[in-house]
XYZ file of C-alpha atoms in Angstrom:
315
model
C -0.216 182.150 136.547
C -2.988 182.906 138.968
C -2.819 182.808 142.730
C -5.497 181.418 144.950
C -7.382 183.804 147.171
C -6.326 183.776 150.782
C -8.806 182.101 153.072
C -10.776 184.245 155.448
C -9.056 184.850 158.773
C -10.828 182.962 161.524
C -12.667 185.118 163.968
C -13.149 184.701 167.654
C -15.487 186.401 170.024
C -13.892 189.323 171.840
C -14.042 189.930 175.563
C -17.287 191.878 175.178
C -18.984 189.189 173.105
C -18.473 190.801 169.662
C -16.688 188.872 166.960
C -13.602 190.052 165.127
C -10.058 189.073 164.275
C -8.593 187.114 167.122
C -6.535 189.306 169.410
C -7.129 192.452 167.295
C -9.682 194.116 169.504
C -9.540 195.042 173.116
C -12.532 194.728 175.338
C -14.518 197.756 176.344
C -14.917 196.740 179.944
C -13.252 198.286 183.012
C -9.537 198.921 182.698
C -9.614 199.313 178.880
C -9.339 202.467 176.815
C -9.887 203.075 173.084
C -6.972 201.871 171.029
C -6.506 198.653 172.930
C -4.217 199.957 175.714
C -5.216 199.161 179.242
C -5.714 202.099 181.586
C -3.164 202.232 184.431
C -4.524 201.159 187.757
C -3.321 203.013 190.841
C -2.650 200.909 193.886
C -4.482 202.167 196.910
C -2.336 202.781 199.943
C -3.276 200.684 202.934
C -4.496 202.458 206.091
C -1.391 201.366 207.980
C 0.892 202.772 205.275
C -1.035 206.071 205.294
C -0.689 206.367 209.057
C 3.042 205.625 208.863
C 3.540 208.148 206.062
C 1.685 210.964 207.804
C 3.404 210.213 211.103
C 6.821 210.385 209.428
C 5.974 213.669 207.711
C 4.659 215.152 210.959
C 7.762 214.161 212.917
C 10.060 215.506 210.173
C 8.139 218.797 210.096
C 8.379 219.188 213.872
C 12.127 218.478 213.799
C 12.614 221.067 211.047
C 10.456 223.789 212.604
C 11.275 223.329 216.296
C 14.775 224.969 216.309
C 13.466 228.026 214.466
C 10.471 228.265 216.784
C 12.711 227.894 219.839
C 14.975 230.738 218.689
C 11.946 232.934 218.057
C 10.436 232.213 221.483
C 13.789 232.712 223.231
C 14.120 236.126 221.612
C 10.825 237.091 223.256
C 11.896 236.103 226.796
C 13.715 238.215 229.391
C 17.387 237.388 229.872
C 16.831 235.515 233.141
C 14.480 233.055 231.417
C 16.450 232.641 228.186
C 17.771 229.162 229.064
C 14.569 227.836 230.632
C 12.310 225.325 228.911
C 9.202 227.484 229.221
C 7.817 228.391 225.828
C 6.206 231.628 227.001
C 7.552 233.443 230.043
C 6.943 237.187 230.457
C 6.921 237.819 226.703
C 8.686 241.066 225.824
C 10.294 242.887 222.910
C 13.121 244.233 225.063
C 15.695 242.080 223.286
C 14.808 243.623 219.931
C 14.683 247.213 221.176
C 17.968 246.783 223.061
C 19.606 245.203 220.028
C 18.626 248.068 217.737
C 19.309 250.818 220.283
C 22.380 249.694 222.210
C 24.419 247.791 219.606
C 25.700 248.640 216.098
C 23.395 245.967 214.645
C 22.028 248.271 211.952
C 25.593 249.035 210.813
C 26.367 245.329 210.591
C 23.102 244.753 208.781
C 23.879 247.481 206.246
C 27.379 246.133 205.630
C 26.057 242.622 205.071
C 23.280 243.850 202.807
C 25.713 245.844 200.659
C 28.174 242.958 200.336
C 25.425 240.414 199.637
C 23.777 242.648 197.023
C 27.058 243.271 195.178
C 27.946 239.572 195.338
C 24.533 238.635 193.967
C 24.597 241.105 191.070
C 28.176 240.365 190.028
C 27.774 236.643 190.633
C 24.692 236.417 188.411
C 26.358 238.434 185.646
C 29.661 236.541 185.658
C 28.079 233.097 186.071
C 25.480 233.725 183.350
C 27.957 235.042 180.792
C 30.453 232.286 181.586
C 27.811 229.573 181.372
C 26.504 230.934 178.065
C 29.974 231.169 176.535
C 30.839 227.604 177.523
C 27.454 226.322 176.357
C 27.399 228.013 172.951
C 30.959 228.670 171.776
C 34.031 226.599 171.066
C 37.355 228.160 172.007
C 40.842 227.017 173.023
C 41.020 226.041 176.681
C 37.287 225.431 177.067
C 37.718 222.015 178.653
C 40.488 223.309 180.898
C 38.273 226.186 182.036
C 35.456 223.852 183.001
C 37.833 221.572 184.875
C 39.251 224.577 186.700
C 35.779 225.674 187.776
C 35.095 222.168 189.007
C 38.363 221.668 190.853
C 38.039 224.941 192.763
C 34.952 223.537 194.493
C 37.016 220.745 196.057
C 39.079 222.951 198.374
C 37.665 223.633 201.862
C 37.609 227.101 203.377
C 40.303 226.186 205.902
C 42.764 225.590 203.058
C 41.935 228.725 201.070
C 41.554 231.297 203.826
C 45.309 231.868 204.333
C 46.306 232.318 200.663
C 43.255 234.487 199.970
C 44.078 236.558 203.058
C 47.618 237.121 201.770
C 46.320 238.090 198.327
C 43.839 240.563 199.768
C 46.511 242.010 202.063
C 48.820 242.496 199.097
C 46.051 244.272 197.185
C 45.112 246.426 200.153
C 41.582 244.998 200.284
C 41.528 243.786 203.878
C 38.817 245.360 206.005
C 37.047 246.529 202.832
C 33.753 245.437 201.349
C 35.366 244.910 197.942
C 37.700 242.290 199.392
C 34.822 240.225 200.771
C 32.835 240.577 197.544
C 35.751 239.256 195.479
C 36.265 236.422 197.968
C 32.608 235.407 197.864
C 32.629 235.509 194.065
C 35.432 232.925 194.068
C 33.047 230.668 196.001
C 29.793 231.304 194.154
C 30.811 231.775 190.513
C 32.375 228.349 189.763
C 29.330 226.420 190.965
C 26.841 228.838 189.433
C 28.669 228.863 186.081
C 28.385 225.079 185.869
C 24.714 225.299 186.761
C 23.991 228.062 184.242
C 25.705 226.048 181.506
C 23.207 223.276 182.176
C 20.293 225.703 181.876
C 21.607 227.219 178.647
C 22.091 223.747 177.196
C 18.323 223.239 177.523
C 17.557 226.408 175.547
C 17.311 225.466 171.841
C 19.987 226.887 169.594
C 17.259 227.943 167.175
C 16.693 230.868 169.538
C 20.228 232.120 168.869
C 19.831 231.569 165.144
C 16.590 233.549 165.061
C 18.355 236.429 166.810
C 21.136 236.395 164.240
C 18.565 236.417 161.428
C 16.962 239.481 163.017
C 20.346 241.230 163.053
C 21.109 240.978 166.780
C 24.685 240.836 167.994
C 25.757 237.881 170.187
C 25.347 240.114 173.255
C 21.916 241.232 172.070
C 20.852 237.640 171.472
C 22.068 236.659 174.918
C 20.439 239.474 176.874
C 17.193 239.813 174.890
C 16.370 236.239 173.882
C 18.328 233.584 175.748
C 18.661 235.077 179.222
C 14.889 235.466 179.831
C 14.414 231.777 179.032
C 16.954 230.823 181.703
C 15.121 232.707 184.427
C 14.909 229.688 186.764
C 18.692 229.351 186.584
C 19.097 233.066 187.244
C 16.886 232.745 190.312
C 18.911 229.839 191.713
C 22.190 231.633 190.958
C 20.983 234.779 192.705
C 19.809 232.809 195.718
C 23.058 230.852 196.040
C 25.196 233.977 195.643
C 23.134 235.875 198.203
C 23.219 233.081 200.792
C 26.960 232.627 200.263
C 27.601 236.260 201.178
C 24.830 236.615 203.766
C 25.627 233.651 205.995
C 29.384 233.197 205.600
C 31.387 233.435 208.819
C 35.045 232.393 208.343
C 36.132 234.966 205.742
C 34.039 237.735 207.300
C 35.621 237.159 210.715
C 39.185 237.009 209.361
C 39.049 239.884 206.875
C 36.967 242.482 208.748
C 37.718 244.191 212.073
C 36.129 247.110 213.860
C 32.439 247.526 214.656
C 31.931 249.887 211.730
C 33.222 247.289 209.246
C 31.833 244.049 210.668
C 29.132 242.070 208.913
C 26.352 240.252 210.717
C 28.400 237.066 210.952
C 31.180 238.880 212.771
C 28.798 240.998 214.812
C 27.006 238.005 216.308
C 30.277 236.861 217.833
C 30.220 239.965 220.013
C 27.391 238.395 222.023
C 29.493 235.357 222.959
C 32.644 235.499 225.076
C 34.609 233.259 227.386
C 32.394 234.151 230.340
C 28.989 233.500 228.814
C 26.551 234.381 226.075
C 23.878 237.050 225.716
C 21.138 234.766 224.447
C 18.445 237.405 224.253
C 20.150 239.828 221.834
C 21.755 236.979 219.897
C 18.454 235.185 219.247
C 16.775 238.476 218.362
C 19.548 239.190 215.865
C 19.183 235.665 214.444
C 15.496 236.229 213.788
C 16.139 239.539 212.025
C 18.969 238.021 209.994
C 16.700 235.227 208.746
C 14.104 237.611 207.289
C 16.074 238.764 204.184
C 17.199 235.200 203.477
C 13.591 234.003 203.652
C 12.466 236.767 201.281
C 15.160 235.894 198.730
C 14.252 232.216 199.002
C 10.572 232.916 198.358
C 11.528 234.983 195.318
C 13.716 232.185 193.939
C 11.112 229.526 194.675
C 8.447 231.440 192.766
C 10.553 231.286 189.613
C 11.728 227.711 190.068
C 8.216 226.282 189.761
C 7.603 227.833 186.346
C 8.671 226.169 183.129
C 9.821 229.289 181.338
C 11.560 227.551 178.473
C 8.647 225.204 177.730
C 7.321 225.856 174.255
C 10.055 228.359 173.388
C 10.481 226.821 169.937
C 7.336 226.474 167.916
C 7.126 224.410 164.806
């Protein structure tokens, strides 16, 4: 039994005038690309929309920068002009020299730097190892551990400060740097561990398997292969841990007494009393306090914009 040949498919002229199967070819005019898919067309923003956008961005930038600029300019004014609205009035560095010479600011700065550095190092280590363990291993109580880390973030400082104070008093850690470091770790580690778990989940498990094939231990695989690929997460964890310890006020004020033990948060309160405030030294101290935080932020930002884990697994 033979079958009849199929009739030729009718052809129709394409958009460019050439003939071919109907609907099988795309035109070659504007807005078309090879393969038949139309090139995306970008809508041009109207002049009025551009003006509104730039005006909004300018106003937002001024609102964000103005308080910082005002503090900086106030720190350069004499005390009698500190509360005036003049931007520049007898500019002087007397507030900075008096702060460094006549107050224990450098002692407070050193205490804060030590506590923040220890909190950052221990926070990164504990959060990274915890996040990796939860991301890669299965063990009894894993779900309960993650829920515990999450629930601890729901309690405000006002609720936790009394029980933590009693615990530190019982351990003899009041008025000691170790007590504040442990306290700040209870704040930073739960959040950072959750965040690091998310970063480790994006690192392919083939990396771990390749380390095992090469004879590395789980710790060797973690430190030599996986951890470098989670560098953006490490940067964010370090920044969050540092800021937690550097700018915290409530615990530092309650746990530390004496000028030789105060941190910067507690030291700044010395410039404010029931009779008034010393705006010159306080604004000068605020400017100096912001410098380390800005440096740490720039360091973290530099690593956040890089896709370290991109292309880690090659076929």
